[in-house]
Amino acid sequence: MGKKKTRLPLAYQPVGFVLGWAGGVLAGLAFRKTWKAIRHEDDAPDALDPDRGWGEILLAAALQGAIFAVVRSAVDRTGAKAVARSTGVWPAKDKGGKD
């Protein structure tokens, strides 16, 4: 018989919140630097900016979404690995499966 896995999603939630916030800040900085490198502009276009075309707006949105997803995944994974190393338990939510 295998060991029953211990879950600690509730204990991980504050850590996950802080990591998510920090990841959002990092992603925002990364997006601004990337946009400046690509377009040589300080500000990315907003969807409601009447002076910007569809191409610019959609490029900015796609780039921002990709950067946020990559940064969030990297931060979440790093946090989970750190918690697992220090507690011996992977901080996964129970997805309704058997333990």
mmCIF file of N, CA, C and O in Angstrom:
data_model
loop_
_atom_site.group_PDB
_atom_site.id
_atom_site.type_symbol
_atom_site.label_atom_id
_atom_site.label_comp_id
_atom_site.label_asym_id
_atom_site.label_seq_id
_atom_site.Cartn_x
_atom_site.Cartn_y
_atom_site.Cartn_z
ATOM 1 N N MET A 1 0.823 -1.163 0.000
ATOM 2 C CA MET A 1 0.000 0.000 0.000
ATOM 3 C C MET A 1 0.882 1.247 0.000
ATOM 4 O O MET A 1 1.850 1.324 0.724
ATOM 5 N N GLY A 2 0.542 2.268 -0.811
ATOM 6 C CA GLY A 2 1.330 3.497 -0.885
ATOM 7 C C GLY A 2 0.930 4.477 0.198
ATOM 8 O O GLY A 2 -0.092 4.341 0.838
ATOM 9 N N LYS A 3 1.797 5.446 0.400
ATOM 10 C CA LYS A 3 1.497 6.490 1.385
ATOM 11 C C LYS A 3 0.394 7.393 0.853
ATOM 12 O O LYS A 3 0.327 7.673 -0.329
ATOM 13 N N LYS A 4 -0.446 7.830 1.766
ATOM 14 C CA LYS A 4 -1.474 8.801 1.399
ATOM 15 C C LYS A 4 -0.808 10.164 1.246
ATOM 16 O O LYS A 4 -0.031 10.577 2.099
ATOM 17 N N LYS A 5 -1.069 10.847 0.147
ATOM 18 C CA LYS A 5 -0.479 12.159 -0.077
ATOM 19 C C LYS A 5 -1.145 13.187 0.813
ATOM 20 O O LYS A 5 -2.350 13.209 0.971
ATOM 21 N N THR A 6 -0.346 14.022 1.411
ATOM 22 C CA THR A 6 -0.854 15.122 2.218
ATOM 23 C C THR A 6 -0.941 16.351 1.323
ATOM 24 O O THR A 6 -0.020 16.653 0.594
ATOM 25 N N ARG A 7 -2.056 17.027 1.396
ATOM 26 C CA ARG A 7 -2.248 18.235 0.582
ATOM 27 C C ARG A 7 -2.183 19.454 1.494
ATOM 28 O O ARG A 7 -2.645 19.418 2.618
ATOM 29 N N LEU A 8 -1.655 20.553 1.006
ATOM 30 C CA LEU A 8 -1.648 21.755 1.800
ATOM 31 C C LEU A 8 -2.008 22.987 0.974
ATOM 32 O O LEU A 8 -1.360 24.002 1.047
ATOM 33 N N PRO A 9 -3.095 22.919 0.198
ATOM 34 C CA PRO A 9 -3.443 24.099 -0.604
ATOM 35 C C PRO A 9 -3.806 25.306 0.243
ATOM 36 O O PRO A 9 -3.501 26.428 -0.120
ATOM 37 N N LEU A 10 -4.447 25.109 1.400
ATOM 38 C CA LEU A 10 -4.828 26.239 2.233
ATOM 39 C C LEU A 10 -3.590 26.945 2.793
ATOM 40 O O LEU A 10 -3.512 28.172 2.794
ATOM 41 N N ALA A 11 -2.611 26.179 3.246
ATOM 42 C CA ALA A 11 -1.385 26.764 3.774
ATOM 43 C C ALA A 11 -0.578 27.442 2.672
ATOM 44 O O ALA A 11 0.145 28.399 2.925
ATOM 45 N N TYR A 12 -0.701 26.962 1.465
ATOM 46 C CA TYR A 12 0.058 27.522 0.337
ATOM 47 C C TYR A 12 -0.601 28.784 -0.218
ATOM 48 O O TYR A 12 0.065 29.585 -0.869
ATOM 49 N N GLN A 13 -1.882 28.999 0.045
ATOM 50 C CA GLN A 13 -2.596 30.124 -0.549
ATOM 51 C C GLN A 13 -1.948 31.472 -0.280
ATOM 52 O O GLN A 13 -1.805 32.276 -1.212
ATOM 53 N N PRO A 14 -1.537 31.804 0.937
ATOM 54 C CA PRO A 14 -0.877 33.100 1.134
ATOM 55 C C PRO A 14 0.432 33.209 0.349
ATOM 56 O O PRO A 14 0.744 34.251 -0.217
ATOM 57 N N VAL A 15 1.173 32.122 0.312
ATOM 58 C CA VAL A 15 2.425 32.108 -0.447
ATOM 59 C C VAL A 15 2.112 32.294 -1.927
ATOM 60 O O VAL A 15 2.753 33.087 -2.619
ATOM 61 N N GLY A 16 1.105 31.578 -2.415
ATOM 62 C CA GLY A 16 0.703 31.702 -3.815
ATOM 63 C C GLY A 16 0.238 33.105 -4.155
ATOM 64 O O GLY A 16 0.511 33.619 -5.241
ATOM 65 N N PHE A 17 -0.460 33.747 -3.219
ATOM 66 C CA PHE A 17 -0.927 35.115 -3.444
ATOM 67 C C PHE A 17 0.253 36.067 -3.599
ATOM 68 O O PHE A 17 0.298 36.880 -4.521
ATOM 69 N N VAL A 18 1.213 35.974 -2.699
ATOM 70 C CA VAL A 18 2.386 36.849 -2.757
ATOM 71 C C VAL A 18 3.186 36.581 -4.027
ATOM 72 O O VAL A 18 3.621 37.513 -4.711
ATOM 73 N N LEU A 19 3.355 35.316 -4.355
ATOM 74 C CA LEU A 19 4.081 34.987 -5.575
ATOM 75 C C LEU A 19 3.346 35.483 -6.814
ATOM 76 O O LEU A 19 3.964 35.962 -7.762
ATOM 77 N N GLY A 20 2.024 35.366 -6.814
ATOM 78 C CA GLY A 20 1.239 35.860 -7.946
ATOM 79 C C GLY A 20 1.365 37.361 -8.109
ATOM 80 O O GLY A 20 1.511 37.877 -9.227
ATOM 81 N N TRP A 21 1.327 38.086 -6.993
ATOM 82 C CA TRP A 21 1.491 39.531 -7.033
ATOM 83 C C TRP A 21 2.873 39.903 -7.567
ATOM 84 O O TRP A 21 3.010 40.749 -8.448
ATOM 85 N N ALA A 22 3.908 39.248 -7.033
ATOM 86 C CA ALA A 22 5.275 39.526 -7.474
ATOM 87 C C ALA A 22 5.449 39.164 -8.948
ATOM 88 O O ALA A 22 6.101 39.893 -9.700
ATOM 89 N N GLY A 23 4.836 38.056 -9.358
ATOM 90 C CA GLY A 23 4.908 37.657 -10.762
ATOM 91 C C GLY A 23 4.250 38.676 -11.670
ATOM 92 O O GLY A 23 4.747 38.972 -12.760
ATOM 93 N N GLY A 24 3.131 39.235 -11.230
ATOM 94 C CA GLY A 24 2.453 40.268 -12.017
ATOM 95 C C GLY A 24 3.313 41.511 -12.190
ATOM 96 O O GLY A 24 3.376 42.097 -13.272
ATOM 97 N N VAL A 25 3.990 41.902 -11.114
ATOM 98 C CA VAL A 25 4.887 43.058 -11.178
ATOM 99 C C VAL A 25 6.040 42.776 -12.146
ATOM 100 O O VAL A 25 6.369 43.595 -13.006
ATOM 101 N N LEU A 26 6.642 41.592 -12.019
ATOM 102 C CA LEU A 26 7.746 41.219 -12.914
ATOM 103 C C LEU A 26 7.293 41.148 -14.367
ATOM 104 O O LEU A 26 7.998 41.594 -15.266
ATOM 105 N N ALA A 27 6.108 40.590 -14.590
ATOM 106 C CA ALA A 27 5.588 40.474 -15.950
ATOM 107 C C ALA A 27 5.329 41.856 -16.545
ATOM 108 O O ALA A 27 5.603 42.088 -17.726
ATOM 109 N N GLY A 28 4.804 42.764 -15.744
ATOM 110 C CA GLY A 28 4.566 44.123 -16.224
ATOM 111 C C GLY A 28 5.861 44.808 -16.627
ATOM 112 O O GLY A 28 5.941 45.457 -17.680
ATOM 113 N N LEU A 29 6.888 44.650 -15.808
ATOM 114 C CA LEU A 29 8.190 45.225 -16.143
ATOM 115 C C LEU A 29 8.763 44.597 -17.406
ATOM 116 O O LEU A 29 9.289 45.299 -18.281
ATOM 117 N N ALA A 30 8.655 43.283 -17.502
ATOM 118 C CA ALA A 30 9.174 42.579 -18.682
ATOM 119 C C ALA A 30 8.434 43.014 -19.946
ATOM 120 O O ALA A 30 9.052 43.218 -21.001
ATOM 121 N N PHE A 31 7.116 43.179 -19.846
ATOM 122 C CA PHE A 31 6.345 43.613 -21.009
ATOM 123 C C PHE A 31 6.744 45.016 -21.441
ATOM 124 O O PHE A 31 6.953 45.273 -22.626
ATOM 125 N N ARG A 32 6.880 45.940 -20.488
ATOM 126 C CA ARG A 32 7.262 47.313 -20.847
ATOM 127 C C ARG A 32 8.634 47.354 -21.517
ATOM 128 O O ARG A 32 8.833 48.059 -22.498
ATOM 129 N N LYS A 33 9.587 46.593 -20.982
ATOM 130 C CA LYS A 33 10.924 46.549 -21.584
ATOM 131 C C LYS A 33 10.883 45.925 -22.973
ATOM 132 O O LYS A 33 11.547 46.385 -23.893
ATOM 133 N N THR A 34 10.100 44.867 -23.119
ATOM 134 C CA THR A 34 9.984 44.198 -24.419
ATOM 135 C C THR A 34 9.330 45.122 -25.439
ATOM 136 O O THR A 34 9.794 45.222 -26.580
ATOM 137 N N TRP A 35 8.260 45.804 -25.046
ATOM 138 C CA TRP A 35 7.571 46.711 -25.966
ATOM 139 C C TRP A 35 8.504 47.842 -26.395
ATOM 140 O O TRP A 35 8.559 48.205 -27.562
ATOM 141 N N LYS A 36 9.264 48.362 -25.449
ATOM 142 C CA LYS A 36 10.198 49.442 -25.774
ATOM 143 C C LYS A 36 11.275 48.951 -26.737
ATOM 144 O O LYS A 36 11.662 49.667 -27.660
ATOM 145 N N ALA A 37 11.737 47.721 -26.552
ATOM 146 C CA ALA A 37 12.760 47.161 -27.448
ATOM 147 C C ALA A 37 12.209 46.920 -28.850
ATOM 148 O O ALA A 37 12.914 47.120 -29.844
ATOM 149 N N ILE A 38 10.953 46.503 -28.943
ATOM 150 C CA ILE A 38 10.354 46.189 -30.247
ATOM 151 C C ILE A 38 9.927 47.452 -30.979
ATOM 152 O O ILE A 38 10.204 47.621 -32.161
ATOM 153 N N ARG A 39 9.206 48.339 -30.293
ATOM 154 C CA ARG A 39 8.589 49.503 -30.940
ATOM 155 C C ARG A 39 9.267 50.832 -30.617
ATOM 156 O O ARG A 39 8.878 51.860 -31.151
ATOM 157 N N HIS A 40 10.255 50.818 -29.719
ATOM 158 C CA HIS A 40 10.955 52.051 -29.314
ATOM 159 C C HIS A 40 9.982 53.100 -28.789
ATOM 160 O O HIS A 40 10.138 54.292 -29.047
ATOM 161 N N GLU A 41 8.985 52.642 -28.049
ATOM 162 C CA GLU A 41 7.989 53.515 -27.418
ATOM 163 C C GLU A 41 7.898 53.150 -25.947
ATOM 164 O O GLU A 41 8.021 51.989 -25.588
ATOM 165 N N ASP A 42 7.635 54.153 -25.116
ATOM 166 C CA ASP A 42 7.490 53.887 -23.681
ATOM 167 C C ASP A 42 6.148 53.254 -23.344
ATOM 168 O O ASP A 42 6.045 52.452 -22.429
ATOM 169 N N ASP A 43 5.107 53.627 -24.061
ATOM 170 C CA ASP A 43 3.765 53.144 -23.756
ATOM 171 C C ASP A 43 3.225 52.230 -24.851
ATOM 172 O O ASP A 43 3.268 52.576 -26.030
ATOM 173 N N ALA A 44 2.693 51.094 -24.420
ATOM 174 C CA ALA A 44 2.041 50.180 -25.359
ATOM 175 C C ALA A 44 0.650 50.728 -25.673
ATOM 176 O O ALA A 44 0.064 51.436 -24.855
ATOM 177 N N PRO A 45 0.119 50.383 -26.833
ATOM 178 C CA PRO A 45 -1.215 50.881 -27.168
ATOM 179 C C PRO A 45 -2.300 50.248 -26.320
ATOM 180 O O PRO A 45 -2.203 49.097 -25.923
ATOM 181 N N ASP A 46 -3.305 51.022 -26.050
ATOM 182 C CA ASP A 46 -4.481 50.572 -25.329
ATOM 183 C C ASP A 46 -5.564 50.282 -26.372
ATOM 184 O O ASP A 46 -5.605 50.923 -27.419
ATOM 185 N N ALA A 47 -6.439 49.357 -26.069
ATOM 186 C CA ALA A 47 -7.504 48.996 -27.018
ATOM 187 C C ALA A 47 -8.393 50.186 -27.372
ATOM 188 O O ALA A 47 -8.977 50.225 -28.455
ATOM 189 N N LEU A 48 -8.486 51.167 -26.491
ATOM 190 C CA LEU A 48 -9.348 52.323 -26.739
ATOM 191 C C LEU A 48 -8.593 53.527 -27.298
ATOM 192 O O LEU A 48 -9.171 54.603 -27.434
ATOM 193 N N ASP A 49 -7.326 53.341 -27.634
ATOM 194 C CA ASP A 49 -6.525 54.435 -28.196
ATOM 195 C C ASP A 49 -6.932 54.660 -29.654
ATOM 196 O O ASP A 49 -6.689 53.811 -30.506
ATOM 197 N N PRO A 50 -7.549 55.804 -29.953
ATOM 198 C CA PRO A 50 -8.038 56.038 -31.322
ATOM 199 C C PRO A 50 -6.927 56.253 -32.343
ATOM 200 O O PRO A 50 -7.160 56.129 -33.547
ATOM 201 N N ASP A 51 -5.705 56.522 -31.877
ATOM 202 C CA ASP A 51 -4.594 56.787 -32.791
ATOM 203 C C ASP A 51 -3.795 55.540 -33.150
ATOM 204 O O ASP A 51 -2.816 55.633 -33.887
ATOM 205 N N ARG A 52 -4.199 54.394 -32.642
ATOM 206 C CA ARG A 52 -3.478 53.143 -32.909
ATOM 207 C C ARG A 52 -4.336 52.224 -33.765
ATOM 208 O O ARG A 52 -5.549 52.181 -33.639
ATOM 209 N N GLY A 53 -3.665 51.469 -34.609
ATOM 210 C CA GLY A 53 -4.369 50.531 -35.479
ATOM 211 C C GLY A 53 -4.561 49.176 -34.823
ATOM 212 O O GLY A 53 -3.979 48.861 -33.781
ATOM 213 N N TRP A 54 -5.389 48.369 -35.487
ATOM 214 C CA TRP A 54 -5.679 47.016 -34.994
ATOM 215 C C TRP A 54 -4.404 46.197 -34.813
ATOM 216 O O TRP A 54 -4.251 45.481 -33.830
ATOM 217 N N GLY A 55 -3.509 46.277 -35.758
ATOM 218 C CA GLY A 55 -2.283 45.471 -35.698
ATOM 219 C C GLY A 55 -1.471 45.754 -34.452
ATOM 220 O O GLY A 55 -1.023 44.826 -33.764
ATOM 221 N N GLU A 56 -1.266 47.034 -34.162
ATOM 222 C CA GLU A 56 -0.496 47.408 -32.974
ATOM 223 C C GLU A 56 -1.186 46.952 -31.693
ATOM 224 O O GLU A 56 -0.545 46.430 -30.776
ATOM 225 N N ILE A 57 -2.486 47.165 -31.635
ATOM 226 C CA ILE A 57 -3.235 46.813 -30.429
ATOM 227 C C ILE A 57 -3.225 45.309 -30.201
ATOM 228 O O ILE A 57 -2.986 44.833 -29.088
ATOM 229 N N LEU A 58 -3.458 44.541 -31.249
ATOM 230 C CA LEU A 58 -3.481 43.085 -31.093
ATOM 231 C C LEU A 58 -2.096 42.512 -30.825
ATOM 232 O O LEU A 58 -1.954 41.567 -30.049
ATOM 233 N N LEU A 59 -1.069 43.097 -31.445
ATOM 234 C CA LEU A 59 0.304 42.661 -31.163
ATOM 235 C C LEU A 59 0.640 42.901 -29.695
ATOM 236 O O LEU A 59 1.179 42.018 -29.020
ATOM 237 N N ALA A 60 0.319 44.080 -29.195
ATOM 238 C CA ALA A 60 0.601 44.399 -27.797
ATOM 239 C C ALA A 60 -0.151 43.451 -26.857
ATOM 240 O O ALA A 60 0.409 42.959 -25.876
ATOM 241 N N ALA A 61 -1.411 43.183 -27.158
ATOM 242 C CA ALA A 61 -2.211 42.296 -26.304
ATOM 243 C C ALA A 61 -1.661 40.873 -26.315
ATOM 244 O O ALA A 61 -1.564 40.222 -25.259
ATOM 245 N N ALA A 62 -1.294 40.377 -27.482
ATOM 246 C CA ALA A 62 -0.755 39.018 -27.587
ATOM 247 C C ALA A 62 0.581 38.903 -26.859
ATOM 248 O O ALA A 62 0.831 37.937 -26.125
ATOM 249 N N LEU A 63 1.427 39.886 -27.046
ATOM 250 C CA LEU A 63 2.732 39.883 -26.393
ATOM 251 C C LEU A 63 2.585 39.967 -24.878
ATOM 252 O O LEU A 63 3.221 39.226 -24.134
ATOM 253 N N GLN A 64 1.703 40.845 -24.423
ATOM 254 C CA GLN A 64 1.475 40.990 -22.993
ATOM 255 C C GLN A 64 0.922 39.695 -22.398
ATOM 256 O O GLN A 64 1.372 39.243 -21.340
ATOM 257 N N GLY A 65 -0.030 39.073 -23.067
ATOM 258 C CA GLY A 65 -0.600 37.823 -22.580
ATOM 259 C C GLY A 65 0.433 36.711 -22.503
ATOM 260 O O GLY A 65 0.482 35.953 -21.524
ATOM 261 N N ALA A 66 1.273 36.612 -23.528
ATOM 262 C CA ALA A 66 2.302 35.571 -23.545
ATOM 263 C C ALA A 66 3.306 35.782 -22.417
ATOM 264 O O ALA A 66 3.674 34.838 -21.711
ATOM 265 N N ILE A 67 3.739 37.023 -22.234
ATOM 266 C CA ILE A 67 4.713 37.305 -21.173
ATOM 267 C C ILE A 67 4.113 37.021 -19.805
ATOM 268 O O ILE A 67 4.745 36.386 -18.960
ATOM 269 N N PHE A 68 2.880 37.441 -19.575
ATOM 270 C CA PHE A 68 2.244 37.193 -18.280
ATOM 271 C C PHE A 68 2.097 35.700 -18.021
ATOM 272 O O PHE A 68 2.323 35.234 -16.905
ATOM 273 N N ALA A 69 1.721 34.934 -19.030
ATOM 274 C CA ALA A 69 1.545 33.488 -18.847
ATOM 275 C C ALA A 69 2.871 32.803 -18.526
ATOM 276 O O ALA A 69 2.931 31.945 -17.632
ATOM 277 N N VAL A 70 3.922 33.176 -19.221
ATOM 278 C CA VAL A 70 5.231 32.565 -18.979
ATOM 279 C C VAL A 70 5.756 32.929 -17.593
ATOM 280 O O VAL A 70 6.216 32.062 -16.847
ATOM 281 N N VAL A 71 5.665 34.201 -17.229
ATOM 282 C CA VAL A 71 6.158 34.630 -15.921
ATOM 283 C C VAL A 71 5.347 33.982 -14.807
ATOM 284 O O VAL A 71 5.903 33.478 -13.830
ATOM 285 N N ARG A 72 4.024 33.955 -14.955
ATOM 286 C CA ARG A 72 3.193 33.344 -13.916
ATOM 287 C C ARG A 72 3.518 31.859 -13.746
ATOM 288 O O ARG A 72 3.639 31.362 -12.621
ATOM 289 N N SER A 73 3.672 31.144 -14.846
ATOM 290 C CA SER A 73 4.016 29.724 -14.756
ATOM 291 C C SER A 73 5.368 29.520 -14.096
ATOM 292 O O SER A 73 5.529 28.622 -13.257
ATOM 293 N N ALA A 74 6.344 30.337 -14.456
ATOM 294 C CA ALA A 74 7.679 30.207 -13.868
ATOM 295 C C ALA A 74 7.648 30.507 -12.367
ATOM 296 O O ALA A 74 8.253 29.780 -11.571
ATOM 297 N N VAL A 75 6.933 31.542 -11.977
ATOM 298 C CA VAL A 75 6.848 31.916 -10.560
ATOM 299 C C VAL A 75 6.077 30.853 -9.774
ATOM 300 O O VAL A 75 6.502 30.434 -8.697
ATOM 301 N N ASP A 76 4.943 30.393 -10.308
ATOM 302 C CA ASP A 76 4.155 29.354 -9.633
ATOM 303 C C ASP A 76 4.961 28.073 -9.454
ATOM 304 O O ASP A 76 4.958 27.459 -8.388
ATOM 305 N N ARG A 77 5.651 27.672 -10.501
ATOM 306 C CA ARG A 77 6.429 26.433 -10.443
ATOM 307 C C ARG A 77 7.582 26.552 -9.445
ATOM 308 O O ARG A 77 7.842 25.636 -8.661
ATOM 309 N N THR A 78 8.265 27.690 -9.472
ATOM 310 C CA THR A 78 9.370 27.918 -8.539
ATOM 311 C C THR A 78 8.871 27.909 -7.099
ATOM 312 O O THR A 78 9.500 27.302 -6.215
ATOM 313 N N GLY A 79 7.740 28.551 -6.847
ATOM 314 C CA GLY A 79 7.170 28.556 -5.505
ATOM 315 C C GLY A 79 6.763 27.168 -5.048
ATOM 316 O O GLY A 79 7.005 26.780 -3.900
ATOM 317 N N ALA A 80 6.143 26.407 -5.934
ATOM 318 C CA ALA A 80 5.726 25.052 -5.585
ATOM 319 C C ALA A 80 6.928 24.168 -5.272
ATOM 320 O O ALA A 80 6.903 23.387 -4.317
ATOM 321 N N LYS A 81 7.978 24.307 -6.060
ATOM 322 C CA LYS A 81 9.181 23.505 -5.817
ATOM 323 C C LYS A 81 9.827 23.886 -4.481
ATOM 324 O O LYS A 81 10.308 23.028 -3.753
ATOM 325 N N ALA A 82 9.835 25.179 -4.169
ATOM 326 C CA ALA A 82 10.414 25.622 -2.900
ATOM 327 C C ALA A 82 9.606 25.079 -1.721
ATOM 328 O O ALA A 82 10.179 24.618 -0.721
ATOM 329 N N VAL A 83 8.287 25.114 -1.818
ATOM 330 C CA VAL A 83 7.435 24.580 -0.751
ATOM 331 C C VAL A 83 7.651 23.072 -0.627
ATOM 332 O O VAL A 83 7.776 22.534 0.481
ATOM 333 N N ALA A 84 7.726 22.385 -1.749
ATOM 334 C CA ALA A 84 7.932 20.937 -1.711
ATOM 335 C C ALA A 84 9.286 20.580 -1.092
ATOM 336 O O ALA A 84 9.390 19.624 -0.325
ATOM 337 N N ARG A 85 10.305 21.365 -1.413
ATOM 338 C CA ARG A 85 11.628 21.116 -0.824
ATOM 339 C C ARG A 85 11.616 21.335 0.691
ATOM 340 O O ARG A 85 12.222 20.580 1.440
ATOM 341 N N SER A 86 10.923 22.374 1.134
ATOM 342 C CA SER A 86 10.957 22.685 2.565
ATOM 343 C C SER A 86 9.968 21.875 3.394
ATOM 344 O O SER A 86 10.197 21.672 4.585
ATOM 345 N N THR A 87 8.875 21.399 2.792
ATOM 346 C CA THR A 87 7.869 20.657 3.564
ATOM 347 C C THR A 87 7.782 19.185 3.188
ATOM 348 O O THR A 87 7.206 18.400 3.927
ATOM 349 N N GLY A 88 8.288 18.841 2.021
ATOM 350 C CA GLY A 88 8.157 17.470 1.542
ATOM 351 C C GLY A 88 6.809 17.186 0.901
ATOM 352 O O GLY A 88 6.505 16.050 0.553
ATOM 353 N N VAL A 89 5.975 18.226 0.763
ATOM 354 C CA VAL A 89 4.631 18.060 0.203
ATOM 355 C C VAL A 89 4.467 19.009 -0.972
ATOM 356 O O VAL A 89 4.779 20.194 -0.883
ATOM 357 N N TRP A 90 3.985 18.482 -2.083
ATOM 358 C CA TRP A 90 3.714 19.307 -3.255
ATOM 359 C C TRP A 90 2.404 20.066 -3.029
ATOM 360 O O TRP A 90 1.390 19.467 -2.698
ATOM 361 N N PRO A 91 2.409 21.381 -3.178
ATOM 362 C CA PRO A 91 1.213 22.177 -2.861
ATOM 363 C C PRO A 91 0.176 22.179 -3.982
ATOM 364 O O PRO A 91 -0.112 23.185 -4.602
ATOM 365 N N ALA A 92 -0.391 21.010 -4.238
ATOM 366 C CA ALA A 92 -1.390 20.882 -5.312
ATOM 367 C C ALA A 92 -2.790 20.904 -4.728
ATOM 368 O O ALA A 92 -3.034 20.410 -3.641
ATOM 369 N N LYS A 93 -3.711 21.481 -5.488
ATOM 370 C CA LYS A 93 -5.108 21.442 -5.088
ATOM 371 C C LYS A 93 -5.640 20.057 -5.390
ATOM 372 O O LYS A 93 -5.282 19.436 -6.378
ATOM 373 N N ASP A 94 -6.523 19.584 -4.554
ATOM 374 C CA ASP A 94 -7.164 18.292 -4.787
ATOM 375 C C ASP A 94 -8.143 18.463 -5.938
ATOM 376 O O ASP A 94 -9.037 19.293 -5.878
ATOM 377 N N LYS A 95 -7.962 17.703 -6.991
ATOM 378 C CA LYS A 95 -8.813 17.821 -8.167
ATOM 379 C C LYS A 95 -9.926 16.784 -8.161
ATOM 380 O O LYS A 95 -10.405 16.379 -9.192
ATOM 381 N N GLY A 96 -10.282 16.332 -6.999
ATOM 382 C CA GLY A 96 -11.370 15.380 -6.904
ATOM 383 C C GLY A 96 -10.945 13.938 -7.083
ATOM 384 O O GLY A 96 -11.748 13.033 -7.025
ATOM 385 N N GLY A 97 -9.655 13.732 -7.301
ATOM 386 C CA GLY A 97 -9.154 12.368 -7.461
ATOM 387 C C GLY A 97 -8.927 11.704 -6.133
ATOM 388 O O GLY A 97 -9.041 12.292 -5.070
ATOM 389 N N LYS A 98 -8.590 10.438 -6.185
ATOM 390 C CA LYS A 98 -8.322 9.697 -4.958
ATOM 391 C C LYS A 98 -6.925 10.040 -4.457
ATOM 392 O O LYS A 98 -6.010 10.242 -5.224
ATOM 393 N N ASP A 99 -6.782 10.108 -3.151
ATOM 394 C CA ASP A 99 -5.474 10.387 -2.551
ATOM 395 C C ASP A 99 -4.658 9.147 -2.423
ATOM 396 O O ASP A 99 -5.044 8.095 -2.211
#
